[in-house]
CSV table of C-alpha atoms in Angstrom, one decimal:
chain,number,residue,atom,x,y,z
A,773,MET,CA,0.0,0.0,0.0
A,774,ALA,CA,1.1,3.6,-0.7
A,775,ASP,CA,1.7,6.1,2.1
A,776,ALA,CA,-0.8,8.9,2.6
A,777,TYR,CA,0.7,12.3,3.6
A,778,ILE,CA,-0.9,15.4,5.0
A,779,PHE,CA,0.2,18.6,3.2
A,780,ASP,CA,-2.0,21.1,4.8
A,781,ALA,CA,-4.9,21.5,7.3
A,782,VAL,CA,-7.1,24.5,7.8
A,783,ARG,CA,-10.2,25.4,9.7
A,784,THR,CA,-12.6,28.2,10.2
A,785,PRO,CA,-13.0,29.8,13.6
A,786,ARG,CA,-16.0,28.4,15.5
A,787,GLY,CA,-19.0,30.7,15.7
A,788,ARG,CA,-21.7,30.4,18.4
A,789,GLY,CA,-24.4,28.1,17.0
A,790,LYS,CA,-27.3,30.4,17.6
A,791,ALA,CA,-29.1,33.1,15.7
A,792,ASP,CA,-27.0,35.8,17.3
A,793,GLY,CA,-23.7,33.9,16.5
A,794,SER,CA,-21.3,35.6,14.1
A,795,LEU,CA,-21.5,32.8,11.5
A,796,HIS,CA,-25.3,32.4,11.5
A,797,GLU,CA,-25.5,34.5,8.2
A,798,VAL,CA,-23.0,32.1,6.5
A,799,THR,CA,-24.4,28.9,5.0
A,800,ALA,CA,-22.7,25.5,5.3
A,801,LEU,CA,-22.0,25.8,1.6
A,802,ASN,CA,-20.0,29.0,2.1
A,803,LEU,CA,-18.2,27.7,5.1
A,804,ALA,CA,-17.0,24.6,3.2
A,805,THR,CA,-16.2,26.8,0.1
A,806,GLY,CA,-14.0,29.0,2.3
A,807,VAL,CA,-11.8,26.2,3.6
A,808,LEU,CA,-11.5,24.6,0.1
A,809,ARG,CA,-10.4,27.9,-1.3
A,810,ALA,CA,-7.9,28.3,1.6
A,811,VAL,CA,-6.4,24.9,0.9
A,812,ARG,CA,-6.0,25.8,-2.8
A,813,ASP,CA,-4.6,29.3,-2.2
A,814,ARG,CA,-2.2,28.5,0.6
A,815,SER,CA,-0.6,25.7,-1.5
A,816,ASN,CA,-0.9,27.4,-4.9
A,817,LEU,CA,-2.7,24.2,-5.8
A,818,ASN,CA,-3.6,23.2,-9.3
A,819,THR,CA,-7.0,21.7,-8.3
A,820,SER,CA,-7.1,19.4,-11.4
A,821,LEU,CA,-4.7,17.3,-9.4
A,822,VAL,CA,-7.3,16.6,-6.7
A,823,ASP,CA,-9.3,13.5,-7.3
A,824,ASP,CA,-12.0,13.7,-4.6
A,825,VAL,CA,-13.3,15.8,-1.7
A,826,VAL,CA,-14.9,13.9,1.3
A,827,LEU,CA,-16.8,16.0,3.8
A,828,GLY,CA,-18.5,15.0,7.0
A,829,ILE,CA,-21.9,16.4,7.8
A,830,VAL,CA,-24.0,15.1,10.7
A,831,SER,CA,-27.3,16.7,9.8
A,832,PRO,CA,-27.3,16.2,6.0
A,833,THR,CA,-30.6,17.9,5.2
A,834,ARG,CA,-32.0,21.2,4.0
A,835,GLU,CA,-29.0,23.6,3.3
A,836,GLN,CA,-26.6,20.8,4.2
A,837,GLY,CA,-28.3,18.1,2.1
A,838,SER,CA,-27.9,16.5,-1.3
A,839,ASP,CA,-24.2,16.2,-1.9
A,840,LEU,CA,-22.8,19.4,-0.4
A,841,ALA,CA,-19.2,18.3,-0.9
A,842,ARG,CA,-19.5,18.3,-4.7
A,843,ILE,CA,-21.5,21.6,-4.7
A,844,ALA,CA,-18.8,23.2,-2.5
A,845,VAL,CA,-16.1,22.0,-5.0
A,846,LEU,CA,-18.0,23.8,-7.8
A,847,ASN,CA,-18.6,26.9,-5.7
A,848,ALA,CA,-14.9,27.0,-4.8
A,849,ASP,CA,-14.0,27.1,-8.5
A,850,TYR,CA,-12.1,23.8,-8.4
A,851,ALA,CA,-11.6,21.9,-11.6
A,852,GLU,CA,-14.8,20.3,-12.7
A,853,THR,CA,-13.0,16.9,-12.7
A,854,VAL,CA,-12.9,17.0,-8.8
A,855,ALA,CA,-15.5,14.7,-7.3
A,856,GLY,CA,-17.2,15.2,-4.0
A,857,VAL,CA,-19.1,13.1,-1.4
A,858,GLN,CA,-20.5,13.7,2.0
A,859,ILE,CA,-20.5,11.1,4.8
A,860,ASN,CA,-22.1,10.8,8.3
A,861,ARG,CA,-20.6,8.9,11.2
A,862,PHE,CA,-22.1,11.3,13.7
A,863,CYS,CA,-19.5,13.2,15.7
A,864,ALA,CA,-16.6,11.4,14.0
A,865,SER,CA,-17.7,12.4,10.5
A,866,GLY,CA,-14.9,14.9,10.0
A,867,LEU,CA,-12.2,12.5,11.0
A,868,ASP,CA,-13.7,9.7,9.1
A,869,ALA,CA,-13.9,11.9,6.0
A,870,VAL,CA,-10.1,12.4,6.4
A,871,ASN,CA,-9.6,8.6,6.9
A,872,MET,CA,-11.7,7.8,3.8
A,873,ALA,CA,-9.9,10.3,1.7
A,874,ALA,CA,-6.6,8.9,2.9
A,875,ALA,CA,-7.7,5.4,2.2
A,876,GLN,CA,-8.2,6.3,-1.5
A,877,VAL,CA,-4.6,7.4,-1.6
A,878,MET,CA,-3.3,4.4,0.4
A,879,SER,CA,-5.1,2.0,-1.9
A,880,GLY,CA,-3.8,3.7,-5.0
A,881,GLN,CA,-7.2,4.6,-6.3
A,882,SER,CA,-6.6,8.4,-5.9
A,883,GLN,CA,-3.4,10.4,-5.8
A,884,MET,CA,-4.6,13.6,-4.0
A,885,THR,CA,-7.7,14.1,-1.9
A,886,ILE,CA,-9.2,16.4,0.6
A,887,GLY,CA,-11.0,15.3,3.7
A,888,GLY,CA,-12.9,17.5,6.2
A,889,GLY,CA,-16.3,18.5,7.3
A,890,VAL,CA,-18.8,21.3,7.9
A,891,GLU,CA,-21.7,22.0,10.2
A,892,SER,CA,-23.9,25.1,10.5
A,893,MET,CA,-25.6,24.2,13.7
A,894,SER,CA,-27.2,27.7,14.0
A,895,ARG,CA,-29.0,27.2,10.6
A,896,VAL,CA,-29.6,23.4,10.6
A,897,PRO,CA,-30.1,22.4,14.2
A,898,MET,CA,-28.8,19.1,15.5
A,899,GLY,CA,-31.2,16.3,14.8
A,900,SER,CA,-32.9,18.0,11.9
A,901,ASP,CA,-32.4,14.9,9.7
A,902,GLY,CA,-34.4,12.7,12.1
A,903,GLY,CA,-33.7,9.0,12.1
A,904,PRO,CA,-35.2,5.8,13.7
A,905,TRP,CA,-33.0,5.2,16.7
A,906,ALA,CA,-34.7,7.5,19.1
A,907,ALA,CA,-38.1,7.5,17.3
A,908,ASP,CA,-38.8,3.9,16.5
A,909,PRO,CA,-39.6,1.9,19.6
A,910,SER,CA,-38.5,-1.4,18.1
A,911,ILE,CA,-34.9,-0.3,18.1
A,912,ALA,CA,-35.0,2.2,20.9
A,913,PHE,CA,-36.2,-0.5,23.4
A,914,LYS,CA,-33.9,-3.2,22.0
A,915,SER,CA,-30.8,-1.0,22.4
A,916,TYR,CA,-31.8,0.8,25.6
A,917,PHE,CA,-31.6,4.2,23.9
A,918,THR,CA,-30.8,7.1,26.1
A,919,PRO,CA,-29.6,10.7,25.1
A,920,GLN,CA,-25.9,11.3,25.2
A,921,GLY,CA,-26.0,13.4,28.3
A,922,ILE,CA,-27.5,10.5,30.3
A,923,GLY,CA,-24.6,8.4,29.1
A,924,ALA,CA,-22.1,11.1,30.2
A,925,ASP,CA,-23.6,11.2,33.6
A,926,THR,CA,-23.6,7.4,33.8
A,927,ILE,CA,-19.9,7.4,33.1
A,928,ALA,CA,-19.4,9.9,35.9
A,929,THR,CA,-21.5,7.8,38.2
A,930,MET,CA,-19.8,4.5,37.4
A,931,HIS,CA,-16.3,5.9,37.7
A,932,GLY,CA,-16.8,8.2,40.7
A,933,PHE,CA,-16.3,11.5,38.9
A,934,SER,CA,-18.0,14.2,41.1
A,935,ARG,CA,-19.6,17.5,40.0
A,936,ASP,CA,-16.4,19.2,41.2
A,937,ASP,CA,-14.3,16.8,39.1
A,938,VAL,CA,-16.0,17.5,35.8
A,939,ASP,CA,-16.3,21.2,36.6
A,940,ALA,CA,-12.6,21.4,37.3
A,941,TYR,CA,-11.8,19.7,34.0
A,942,ALA,CA,-14.0,22.3,32.2
A,943,VAL,CA,-12.3,25.2,33.9
A,944,GLU,CA,-9.0,23.9,32.7
A,945,SER,CA,-10.2,23.5,29.1
A,946,GLN,CA,-11.2,27.1,29.1
A,947,ARG,CA,-7.9,28.2,30.6
A,948,ARG,CA,-5.9,26.2,28.0
A,949,ALA,CA,-8.0,27.4,25.1
A,950,ALA,CA,-7.6,31.1,26.1
A,951,ALA,CA,-3.8,30.6,26.7
A,952,ALA,CA,-3.5,28.9,23.3
A,953,TRP,CA,-5.3,31.7,21.5
A,954,LYS,CA,-3.3,34.4,23.3
A,955,ALA,CA,0.0,32.6,22.4
A,956,GLY,CA,-1.0,32.3,18.7
A,957,HIS,CA,-1.1,28.6,18.6
A,958,PHE,CA,-4.0,28.5,16.2
A,959,LYS,CA,-2.7,31.1,13.8
A,960,LYS,CA,-1.2,28.5,11.4
A,961,SER,CA,-4.5,26.8,10.6
A,962,VAL,CA,-7.4,29.2,11.3
A,963,VAL,CA,-8.6,31.1,8.3
A,964,ALA,CA,-11.0,34.0,8.9
A,965,VAL,CA,-14.5,33.8,7.5
A,966,LYS,CA,-15.2,36.8,5.3
A,967,ASP,CA,-18.2,38.3,3.5
A,968,GLN,CA,-18.6,38.9,-0.2
A,969,LEU,CA,-16.9,42.3,0.2
A,970,GLY,CA,-13.8,40.7,1.8
A,971,GLN,CA,-14.7,42.1,5.3
A,972,THR,CA,-13.9,39.7,8.1
A,973,ILE,CA,-17.0,38.2,9.8
A,974,LEU,CA,-15.1,36.1,12.4
A,975,ASP,CA,-11.5,35.4,13.0
A,976,HIS,CA,-11.5,33.7,16.4
A,977,ASP,CA,-13.4,31.0,18.4
A,978,GLU,CA,-16.3,33.0,19.9
A,979,HIS,CA,-17.8,30.3,22.1
A,980,MET,CA,-14.9,30.5,24.7
A,981,ARG,CA,-15.6,31.8,28.2
A,982,PRO,CA,-12.1,32.4,29.7
A,983,GLU,CA,-13.6,34.0,32.8
A,984,THR,CA,-15.1,30.6,33.8
A,985,THR,CA,-14.5,29.6,37.4
A,986,MET,CA,-15.5,26.8,39.7
A,987,GLN,CA,-17.9,29.3,41.3
A,988,SER,CA,-19.6,30.3,38.1
A,989,LEU,CA,-20.0,26.7,37.0
A,990,ALA,CA,-21.5,25.8,40.4
A,991,SER,CA,-24.4,28.1,39.7
A,992,LEU,CA,-25.5,26.0,36.7
A,993,LYS,CA,-28.2,23.4,37.1
A,994,ALA,CA,-27.4,19.9,35.9
A,995,ALA,CA,-28.7,19.7,32.4
A,996,PHE,CA,-30.0,16.1,32.2
A,997,GLY,CA,-31.6,15.5,35.6
A,998,THR,CA,-35.1,16.3,34.5
A,999,LEU,CA,-34.7,14.3,31.3
A,1000,GLY,CA,-33.4,11.4,33.2
A,1001,GLU,CA,-35.9,11.4,36.1
A,1002,GLN,CA,-39.1,12.7,34.5
A,1003,ALA,CA,-38.7,11.4,30.9
A,1004,GLY,CA,-37.7,8.0,32.3
A,1005,PHE,CA,-34.2,7.7,30.8
A,1006,ASP,CA,-32.6,7.1,34.2
A,1007,ALA,CA,-34.8,4.1,34.5
A,1008,VAL,CA,-33.7,2.8,31.1
A,1009,MET,CA,-30.1,3.1,32.1
A,1010,THR,CA,-30.5,1.4,35.4
A,1011,GLN,CA,-32.4,-1.4,33.7
A,1012,ARG,CA,-29.4,-1.7,31.3
A,1013,TYR,CA,-27.0,-1.5,34.3
A,1014,PRO,CA,-28.9,-2.9,37.3
A,1015,GLU,CA,-25.8,-2.5,39.5
A,1016,LEU,CA,-26.5,1.3,39.5
A,1017,GLU,CA,-28.9,2.4,42.2
A,1018,ARG,CA,-29.2,5.9,40.6
A,1019,ILE,CA,-27.6,8.2,38.1
A,1020,ASN,CA,-25.6,11.2,39.5
A,1021,HIS,CA,-26.3,14.1,37.2
A,1022,VAL,CA,-23.2,16.3,37.0
A,1023,HIS,CA,-23.0,17.6,33.4
A,1024,HIS,CA,-24.4,20.9,32.2
A,1025,ALA,CA,-23.7,23.5,29.5
A,1026,GLY,CA,-20.4,24.6,31.1
A,1027,ASN,CA,-18.8,21.1,31.1
A,1028,SER,CA,-20.2,19.8,27.9
A,1029,SER,CA,-19.3,20.6,24.3
A,1030,GLY,CA,-20.6,23.9,22.8
A,1031,ILE,CA,-23.0,24.1,19.9
A,1032,VAL,CA,-21.1,26.0,17.1
A,1033,ASP,CA,-20.8,26.5,13.4
A,1034,GLY,CA,-17.5,25.8,11.5
A,1035,SER,CA,-15.7,23.9,8.7
A,1036,ALA,CA,-12.3,22.3,8.2
A,1037,ALA,CA,-10.3,20.7,5.4
A,1038,VAL,CA,-7.2,18.5,5.2
A,1039,LEU,CA,-5.1,18.1,2.0
A,1040,ILE,CA,-3.9,14.5,1.6
A,1041,GLY,CA,-1.8,12.9,-1.2
A,1042,SER,CA,0.8,10.4,-2.2
A,1043,LYS,CA,4.5,11.3,-2.2
A,1044,GLU,CA,4.4,11.5,-6.0
A,1045,ALA,CA,1.4,13.7,-6.0
A,1046,GLY,CA,3.1,16.1,-3.5
A,1047,ILE,CA,6.1,16.3,-5.7
A,1048,ALA,CA,4.0,17.0,-8.8
A,1049,ALA,CA,2.2,19.8,-6.9
A,1050,GLY,CA,5.4,21.2,-5.3
A,1051,LEU,CA,4.2,20.4,-1.8
A,1052,LYS,CA,6.2,19.4,1.2
A,1053,PRO,CA,4.5,16.8,3.4
A,1054,ARG,CA,3.9,17.6,7.1
A,1055,ALA,CA,2.9,14.2,8.4
A,1056,LYS,CA,2.2,10.7,7.3
A,1057,ILE,CA,-1.1,9.0,8.3
A,1058,ARG,CA,0.1,5.8,10.1
A,1059,GLY,CA,-3.3,4.2,10.4
A,1060,PHE,CA,-6.9,4.7,11.4
A,1061,SER,CA,-9.8,2.6,12.7
A,1062,SER,CA,-13.4,2.6,13.9
A,1063,ILE,CA,-15.2,0.4,16.4
A,1064,GLY,CA,-18.6,-0.2,17.9
A,1065,SER,CA,-19.2,0.2,21.6
A,1066,GLU,CA,-22.1,-0.2,24.0
A,1067,PRO,CA,-24.8,2.1,22.6
A,1068,SER,CA,-26.8,3.0,25.7
A,1069,ILE,CA,-23.9,4.8,27.3
A,1070,MET,CA,-22.7,5.5,23.8
A,1071,LEU,CA,-19.5,7.5,24.8
A,1072,THR,CA,-16.9,4.8,25.7
A,1073,GLY,CA,-15.7,4.2,22.1
A,1074,PRO,CA,-12.5,6.3,22.3
A,1075,GLU,CA,-10.6,4.0,24.6
A,1076,LYS,CA,-11.7,0.9,22.7
A,1077,VAL,CA,-10.8,2.2,19.3
A,1078,THR,CA,-7.5,3.5,20.5
A,1079,THR,CA,-6.7,0.1,21.9
A,1080,LYS,CA,-7.7,-1.5,18.7
A,1081,LEU,CA,-5.7,0.9,16.5
A,1082,LEU,CA,-2.6,0.6,18.7
A,1083,LYS,CA,-2.7,-3.2,18.5
A,1084,ASN,CA,-3.2,-3.0,14.7
A,1085,LEU,CA,0.0,-0.9,14.4
A,1086,GLY,CA,2.0,-2.8,16.9
A,1087,MET,CA,2.1,0.2,19.3
A,1088,LYS,CA,1.2,1.0,22.8
A,1089,ALA,CA,-0.3,4.1,24.4
A,1090,SER,CA,3.1,5.3,25.7
A,1091,ASP,CA,4.3,5.5,22.0
A,1092,ILE,CA,2.0,8.4,21.4
A,1093,ASP,CA,3.5,11.8,22.1
A,1094,LEU,CA,0.3,13.8,22.0
A,1095,TYR,CA,-3.4,13.1,22.1
A,1096,GLU,CA,-6.5,15.0,21.0
A,1097,LEU,CA,-9.9,13.6,22.2
A,1098,ASN,CA,-13.1,15.6,21.4
A,1099,GLU,CA,-14.5,17.0,24.6
A,1100,ALA,CA,-18.1,15.9,24.0
A,1101,PHE,CA,-18.5,15.9,27.8
A,1102,ALA,CA,-15.9,16.2,30.6
A,1103,SER,CA,-16.4,12.7,31.8
A,1104,VAL,CA,-15.5,11.3,28.3
A,1105,VAL,CA,-12.0,12.6,28.5
A,1106,MET,CA,-11.5,11.8,32.1
A,1107,LEU,CA,-12.5,8.2,31.5
A,1108,TYR,CA,-10.1,8.0,28.6
A,1109,MET,CA,-7.2,9.3,30.6
A,1110,LYS,CA,-8.0,7.0,33.5
A,1111,LEU,CA,-8.3,3.8,31.4
A,1112,LEU,CA,-5.2,4.4,29.2
A,1113,GLN,CA,-3.2,6.1,32.0
A,1114,ILE,CA,-2.6,9.2,29.9
A,1115,PRO,CA,-1.4,12.3,31.9
A,1116,HIS,CA,-3.4,15.5,31.4
A,1117,ASP,CA,-0.3,17.3,30.0
A,1118,LYS,CA,-0.4,15.0,26.9
A,1119,ILE,CA,-4.0,15.4,25.9
A,1120,ASN,CA,-6.0,18.4,24.7
A,1121,VAL,CA,-3.2,20.7,25.6
A,1122,ASN,CA,-4.8,23.7,23.8
A,1123,GLY,CA,-8.3,23.1,25.3
A,1124,GLY,CA,-11.1,21.5,23.5
A,1125,ALA,CA,-14.8,21.5,22.6
A,1126,ILE,CA,-15.9,22.5,26.1
A,1127,ALA,CA,-14.2,25.8,25.5
A,1128,MET,CA,-14.3,26.2,21.7
A,1129,GLY,CA,-17.3,24.2,20.7
A,1130,HIS,CA,-18.1,21.1,18.6
A,1131,PRO,CA,-19.3,21.7,15.0
A,1132,LEU,CA,-20.4,18.1,14.6
A,1133,GLY,CA,-19.4,17.3,11.1
A,1134,ALA,CA,-16.2,19.3,11.2
A,1135,THR,CA,-14.7,18.6,14.6
A,1136,GLY,CA,-12.7,15.5,13.7
A,1137,ALA,CA,-10.8,17.2,11.0
A,1138,MET,CA,-10.3,20.3,13.2
A,1139,ILE,CA,-8.7,18.3,16.0
A,1140,LEU,CA,-6.5,16.5,13.6
A,1141,GLY,CA,-5.1,19.8,12.4
A,1142,THR,CA,-4.8,21.1,15.9
A,1143,LEU,CA,-2.8,18.0,16.8
A,1144,LEU,CA,-0.4,18.4,13.9
A,1145,ASP,CA,0.2,22.0,14.6
A,1146,GLU,CA,1.0,21.3,18.2
A,1147,MET,CA,3.2,18.4,17.3
A,1148,GLU,CA,5.2,20.7,15.1
A,1149,ARG,CA,5.4,23.4,17.7
A,1150,ARG,CA,6.7,21.0,20.3
A,1151,ASP,CA,8.8,19.0,17.9
A,1152,LEU,CA,7.0,15.8,18.7
A,1153,SER,CA,6.8,12.7,16.4
A,1154,THR,CA,3.6,10.8,16.8
A,1155,GLY,CA,0.0,11.9,17.6
A,1156,LEU,CA,-3.4,10.4,18.0
A,1157,ALA,CA,-6.8,12.0,17.4
A,1158,THR,CA,-10.1,10.3,18.5
A,1159,LEU,CA,-13.7,11.0,19.1
A,1160,CYS,CA,-16.7,9.3,20.8
A,1161,VAL,CA,-19.6,8.7,18.4
A,1162,GLY,CA,-23.4,8.6,18.5
A,1163,ALA,CA,-25.0,5.2,18.7
A,1164,GLY,CA,-21.9,3.8,20.5
A,1165,MET,CA,-18.8,4.0,18.3
A,1166,GLY,CA,-15.3,5.4,18.3
A,1167,THR,CA,-12.9,6.5,15.5
A,1168,ALA,CA,-9.2,7.2,15.8
A,1169,THR,CA,-6.3,8.2,13.6
A,1170,ILE,CA,-2.5,8.2,14.2
A,1171,ILE,CA,-0.2,10.5,12.4
A,1172,GLU,CA,3.6,10.7,12.3
A,1173,ARG,CA,5.6,13.8,11.4
A,1174,VAL,CA,8.0,13.6,8.4
């Protein structure tokens, strides 16, 4: 098999995913168009060399429907020979899009591809595309369906993470993100979103709340208590796990990922394609994998897929210099660190989605770019990016600098 190399990685800033967010006026098409143009312009890329663009989109309906990847290719004025496809593996969609784009190169079926993702959560709200899992009792009952927040609280209950524990993690995420922005750690990859006149709409992650303290978080009511107790989902979870007497509800908006808009793109190719385009590779994709995990808790996939991927590559957790795990909820990262014995100074060192937000279809590609930038800044060799995934899954990718 051929090696797949990363030549560039870009992302938009994350805008608050509400009607008053800075990116609400920008469609998903234009967010994706912007990162595709940035990839082209930063590398002076002849787009006829690109075979395919793969974009993750978690709510592929309305403005984000049809095949937005191909439409964005056309809107970005790429060569008409460039194909496009959108995929959905819930929260891992952006990383899986990169993996699928890389797989084309590794198999020799394509020479140069782009993987990434987009989500305009302010314009196409989460869950807009519907689906049977929560709505069809035949599968909801069979799989003990519960909302993700109940799963996050169940993890905290099972592993003894208190409200103070998850709040402390959230405060640190905010601190790290603010420090990273102040130090300019995101300058290499973040491309401002501009309007048709070239005026900047947004050039920073606007969801951050660097003033967050333990005291301010203590004032927030647990978000999933009513859902669990009055809607009956706590009973579903304790039926699935009868060893639990009750669910301790500790998560809320301040220690869970933020709803935001954004897009990202990663330029991938073979060594020969890079030479033809005059590009210098930044990293090699060592391998990637996905796995299913228990669907009721839903959020335990990252440790399982990491273990699987490391085994596939003949590696162990200590071989990884730096980790990025999407901060869907504080307990997800805390469990990952506990099970794999990863020190906090090796994971999410620039903060994560609790501080900066989680644009569902784009996040996986975003954290991969963040990981690569930080590996270069620290002169590290090997990094791993991973996410928990809806319906109980996990996806992970390992990259190595060259």
